[in-house]
Short mmCIF file of C-alpha atoms in Angstrom, two decimals:
data_model
loop_
_atom_site.label_atom_id
_atom_site.label_comp_id
_atom_site.label_asym_id
_atom_site.label_seq_id
_atom_site.Cartn_x
_atom_site.Cartn_y
_atom_site.Cartn_z
CA MET P 12 16.89 6.70 -14.16
CA GLU P 13 19.33 6.38 -17.48
CA GLY P 14 17.38 6.25 -20.67
CA TYR P 15 14.62 7.86 -19.11
CA ARG P 16 12.78 11.42 -19.37
CA THR P 17 12.27 12.36 -15.64
CA GLU P 18 9.67 14.73 -16.56
CA LYS P 19 7.51 15.56 -13.08
CA LEU P 20 4.06 14.76 -13.60
CA THR P 21 2.81 14.75 -9.75
CA GLU P 22 4.06 14.95 -6.17
CA GLY P 23 3.18 12.98 -3.55
CA LYS P 24 3.95 12.55 0.05
CA THR P 25 5.96 10.44 0.02
CA LYS P 26 6.67 9.32 -4.04
CA THR P 27 7.36 11.48 -7.11
CA VAL P 28 5.46 11.09 -10.39
CA TYR P 29 7.96 11.63 -13.40
CA LEU P 30 6.82 11.11 -17.24
CA THR P 31 8.79 8.58 -19.31
CA LYS P 32 9.03 8.50 -23.28
CA ASN P 33 6.63 5.96 -23.70
CA SER P 34 3.18 7.73 -22.89
CA ASP P 35 1.63 4.73 -21.46
CA GLU P 36 4.57 4.33 -18.26
CA VAL P 37 5.59 6.45 -16.10
CA LEU P 38 8.46 6.22 -13.14
CA LEU P 39 7.97 6.00 -9.86
CA GLU P 40 9.73 7.63 -6.91
CA PHE P 41 10.09 6.35 -3.34
CA ARG P 42 11.82 9.00 -1.62
CA ASN P 43 13.04 8.85 2.67
CA ASP P 44 9.46 10.93 3.18
CA ILE P 45 7.77 9.36 6.42
CA THR P 46 4.31 10.58 7.15
CA ALA P 47 1.27 10.21 9.70
CA LEU P 48 -1.88 11.30 10.77
CA ASP P 49 -2.16 12.97 7.25
CA GLY P 50 0.97 14.01 6.97
CA LYS P 51 1.10 16.35 10.17
CA LYS P 52 3.59 14.39 11.31
CA HIS P 53 6.86 14.31 8.90
CA ASP P 54 10.05 12.88 9.28
CA ILE P 55 13.40 11.25 7.01
CA LEU P 56 14.00 8.07 7.69
CA LYS P 57 17.52 7.19 5.84
CA GLU P 58 17.25 4.18 3.39
CA LYS P 59 13.56 4.29 3.59
CA GLY P 60 12.70 4.63 -0.45
CA SER P 61 15.11 2.14 -1.12
CA ILE P 62 13.55 -0.31 1.06
CA ASN P 63 10.07 0.48 0.73
CA ALA P 64 10.23 0.48 -3.53
CA ALA P 65 11.89 -3.19 -3.07
CA VAL P 66 8.97 -4.41 -0.99
CA SER P 67 6.87 -3.11 -3.73
CA ALA P 68 8.43 -4.50 -5.94
CA LYS P 69 8.57 -8.11 -4.60
CA ILE P 70 4.94 -8.07 -3.37
CA PHE P 71 3.53 -6.90 -6.60
CA SER P 72 5.61 -9.18 -8.54
CA LEU P 73 4.26 -12.03 -5.94
CA LEU P 74 0.54 -10.43 -7.31
CA GLU P 75 1.26 -11.04 -10.75
CA GLU P 76 2.72 -14.44 -10.42
CA ASN P 77 -0.50 -15.18 -8.80
CA GLY P 78 -2.70 -13.93 -11.78
CA ILE P 79 -3.51 -10.24 -10.35
CA PRO P 80 -3.37 -7.46 -12.34
CA THR P 81 -0.70 -4.27 -11.58
CA HIS P 82 0.92 -1.47 -12.56
CA PHE P 83 4.62 -2.64 -11.95
CA ILE P 84 7.30 -3.35 -14.22
CA GLU P 85 10.43 -3.53 -13.54
CA LEU P 86 12.36 -2.00 -10.92
CA VAL P 87 14.86 0.57 -13.15
CA ALA P 88 17.56 1.89 -9.88
CA PRO P 89 16.60 1.50 -5.87
CA THR P 90 14.05 4.06 -5.48
CA VAL P 91 12.69 4.01 -9.17
CA MET P 92 9.70 1.17 -10.10
CA ARG P 93 8.52 1.57 -14.09
CA VAL P 94 5.12 1.33 -13.98
CA ARG P 95 2.36 1.39 -16.05
CA ARG P 96 0.25 4.59 -16.11
CA LEU P 97 -3.07 4.40 -15.04
CA GLU P 98 -6.37 6.52 -14.20
CA MET P 99 -6.08 6.55 -10.44
CA ILE P 100 -9.14 6.34 -8.23
CA PRO P 101 -9.32 8.60 -5.64
CA VAL P 102 -10.01 5.67 -3.46
CA GLU P 103 -8.21 3.74 -0.71
CA VAL P 104 -9.44 -0.10 -0.28
CA VAL P 105 -8.61 -1.21 2.90
CA CYS P 106 -8.91 -5.11 4.05
CA ARG P 107 -8.69 -5.91 7.31
CA ASN P 108 -8.24 -9.28 9.14
CA PHE P 109 -7.70 -8.15 12.72
CA ALA P 110 -8.99 -5.36 14.59
CA ALA P 111 -6.74 -2.57 14.48
CA GLY P 112 -5.93 0.85 13.89
CA HIS P 113 -9.40 3.29 12.58
CA LEU P 114 -11.53 -0.37 13.23
CA VAL P 115 -10.49 -0.30 16.75
CA LYS P 116 -11.18 3.74 17.38
CA SER P 117 -14.04 3.58 15.86
CA TYR P 118 -16.21 0.87 17.33
CA PRO P 119 -15.88 0.28 20.37
CA PHE P 120 -16.93 -3.14 20.52
CA VAL P 121 -14.08 -4.09 18.79
CA LYS P 122 -10.99 -4.86 20.71
CA LYS P 123 -7.52 -4.29 19.65
CA GLY P 124 -5.67 -8.41 17.63
CA GLU P 125 -9.31 -9.58 17.43
CA LYS P 126 -9.62 -11.63 14.86
CA LEU P 127 -12.84 -10.42 12.18
CA ARG P 128 -14.97 -13.16 11.28
CA ARG P 129 -14.19 -13.19 8.16
CA SER P 130 -11.69 -10.57 6.10
CA LEU P 131 -13.32 -6.82 6.21
CA ILE P 132 -13.24 -5.11 3.31
CA GLU P 133 -13.60 -0.86 3.75
CA PHE P 134 -13.68 2.08 1.05
CA PHE P 135 -12.41 5.10 1.90
CA LEU P 136 -12.08 8.77 -0.07
CA LYS P 137 -8.01 9.67 -0.40
CA ASN P 138 -8.12 13.04 0.37
CA ASP P 139 -6.11 14.26 4.07
CA LEU P 140 -7.70 17.37 4.28
CA TYR P 141 -11.09 15.63 5.24
CA HIS P 142 -9.62 12.64 6.80
CA ASP P 143 -9.87 10.38 4.40
CA PRO P 144 -14.24 9.35 5.00
CA LEU P 145 -15.49 6.50 4.69
CA LEU P 146 -17.05 5.89 1.67
CA SER P 147 -20.32 3.17 1.37
CA GLU P 148 -20.81 1.35 -2.16
CA GLU P 149 -23.63 3.44 -2.76
CA HIS P 150 -20.84 6.22 -2.20
CA LEU P 151 -18.91 4.88 -4.75
CA THR P 152 -21.61 4.95 -7.69
CA VAL P 153 -23.66 7.62 -6.40
CA PHE P 154 -20.38 10.03 -6.88
CA GLY P 155 -19.08 8.37 -10.08
CA LEU P 156 -16.13 7.03 -8.18
CA MET P 157 -16.76 3.44 -8.90
CA SER P 158 -19.42 1.74 -11.26
CA LYS P 159 -20.99 -1.70 -9.92
CA GLU P 160 -19.02 -4.03 -12.15
CA GLU P 161 -15.69 -2.18 -10.69
CA ILE P 162 -16.69 -2.54 -7.07
CA ARG P 163 -17.20 -5.90 -7.67
CA THR P 164 -13.75 -6.23 -8.72
CA VAL P 165 -12.25 -4.71 -6.47
CA LYS P 166 -13.14 -6.71 -4.28
CA LYS P 167 -12.86 -9.72 -5.63
CA ILE P 168 -9.18 -8.91 -6.52
CA THR P 169 -8.58 -7.63 -3.29
CA ARG P 170 -10.23 -10.64 -1.41
CA LYS P 171 -7.43 -12.61 -3.55
CA ILE P 172 -4.48 -10.18 -2.65
CA ASN P 173 -5.38 -10.77 0.74
CA LYS P 174 -4.94 -14.46 0.45
CA VAL P 175 -2.06 -14.72 -1.20
CA LEU P 176 -0.37 -12.15 1.25
CA SER P 177 -1.24 -13.48 4.17
CA LYS P 178 -0.19 -16.82 2.90
CA TYR P 179 3.10 -15.32 1.87
CA MET P 180 3.62 -13.53 5.30
CA LEU P 181 2.70 -17.01 7.04
CA LYS P 182 6.14 -18.10 6.17
CA LEU P 183 7.74 -15.70 6.98
CA GLY P 184 6.88 -15.49 10.78
CA LEU P 185 4.37 -12.78 10.05
CA ARG P 186 0.55 -11.80 10.67
CA LEU P 187 -1.38 -9.63 7.72
CA VAL P 188 -3.21 -7.77 10.41
CA ASP P 189 -4.55 -5.39 7.49
CA PHE P 190 -3.54 -3.77 3.92
CA LYS P 191 -4.46 -0.46 2.36
CA VAL P 192 -4.50 -0.62 -1.82
CA GLU P 193 -5.42 1.36 -4.90
CA PHE P 194 -6.75 1.17 -7.91
CA GLY P 195 -6.51 2.33 -11.47
CA ARG P 196 -7.63 1.82 -14.93
CA ASP P 197 -4.97 1.55 -17.85
CA LYS P 198 -5.33 2.45 -21.43
CA THR P 199 -7.95 -0.20 -22.29
CA GLY P 200 -9.91 0.16 -19.04
CA LYS P 201 -8.51 -2.80 -17.06
CA LEU P 202 -8.46 -1.94 -13.34
CA ARG P 203 -5.23 -3.28 -12.34
CA VAL P 204 -3.49 -2.88 -8.62
CA GLY P 205 -1.90 0.83 -8.46
CA ASP P 206 0.43 3.06 -6.29
CA GLU P 207 2.61 1.40 -3.84
CA LEU P 208 2.43 -2.23 -1.61
CA ASN P 209 4.88 -2.34 1.28
CA ILE P 210 5.57 -1.11 4.44
CA ASP P 211 3.89 1.71 4.94
CA SER P 212 0.78 0.33 3.49
CA MET P 213 0.29 -2.89 5.35
CA ARG P 214 0.10 -3.34 9.42
CA LEU P 215 2.23 -7.30 9.92
CA TRP P 216 2.32 -8.79 13.14
CA ASP P 217 5.25 -10.79 14.58
CA LEU P 218 3.75 -13.93 15.10
CA LYS P 219 5.64 -15.03 18.32
CA THR P 220 5.70 -11.82 19.93
CA GLY P 221 2.97 -9.50 18.33
CA GLU P 222 5.53 -6.66 17.91
CA SER P 223 4.56 -4.06 15.38
CA MET P 224 7.28 -4.70 11.79
CA ASP P 225 5.07 -1.89 9.70
CA LYS P 226 4.59 1.78 10.72
CA ASP P 227 2.94 1.83 13.32
CA VAL P 228 5.64 1.94 15.14
CA TYR P 229 6.07 5.70 13.95
CA ARG P 230 2.26 6.69 14.44
CA GLN P 231 2.70 5.09 17.80
CA GLY P 232 5.64 7.99 18.94
CA GLY P 233 8.96 5.67 18.32
CA SER P 234 12.26 6.75 17.44
CA LEU P 235 13.47 7.17 14.11
CA GLU P 236 16.40 4.59 15.08
CA LYS P 237 13.72 2.57 15.97
CA VAL P 238 11.29 2.99 13.26
CA SER P 239 14.17 2.19 10.62
CA GLN P 240 15.52 -1.15 12.80
CA VAL P 241 11.41 -2.44 11.85
CA TYR P 242 11.87 -1.11 8.66
CA VAL P 243 15.19 -3.18 7.57
CA GLN P 244 14.25 -5.78 9.61
CA THR P 245 10.59 -6.64 7.50
CA TYR P 246 12.60 -5.62 4.67
CA LYS P 247 15.25 -8.49 5.41
CA LEU P 248 12.26 -11.50 5.77
CA ILE P 249 10.18 -9.88 2.96
CA VAL P 250 13.04 -9.14 0.16
CA GLY P 251 16.12 -10.76 1.62
CA GLU P 252 19.30 -9.11 3.15
CA LYS P 253 20.38 -5.23 2.67
#
């Protein structure tokens, strides 16, 4: 990170944010931490930081090429992205194409792997202590998290992301089951996709075998060796050889 001021701004479960000499930008460092169960399960996975940084950079670049505004500027080191500084909205936006995870656990009439009639967008409060509670659109406006116009914009952008990523993953032999994105406002108030978009935040299934190619392998108790193999394999598909 030579040439950048590296005063730590904040630190999360898997990433650290640093200030830079430009007040409109920050550095986002991806660490090797891997977590599940709202942080209760935690391990260190070799090379995970560089893998997720590279995958995020690739996907954000793909989104920008398709007219989707993100915070991404450039990858400045194997584990570090230079990004626009955003006022992050503490809401996780989840887009689902097939039933899996929380959806299957919450609704008994939905079976894992079932294709949904149309993509489903859900909102969750970003709060591990309260296990990321589900939010309605009314919650978002009443609590002052987003305006009605921002909700419309977020849904429109999320559906466009889904279209771009689904098509891209199909070419790689992967099914985009669901994904999570976060949004923030830049200094002009414009909404941009922030945080990350990588193997931690997408469910990807091998089209031929149906096997998970994402963090579900870790969530479901796979060995760190197996998790590492999956991350490297998915990295190679999305970004290239490592």
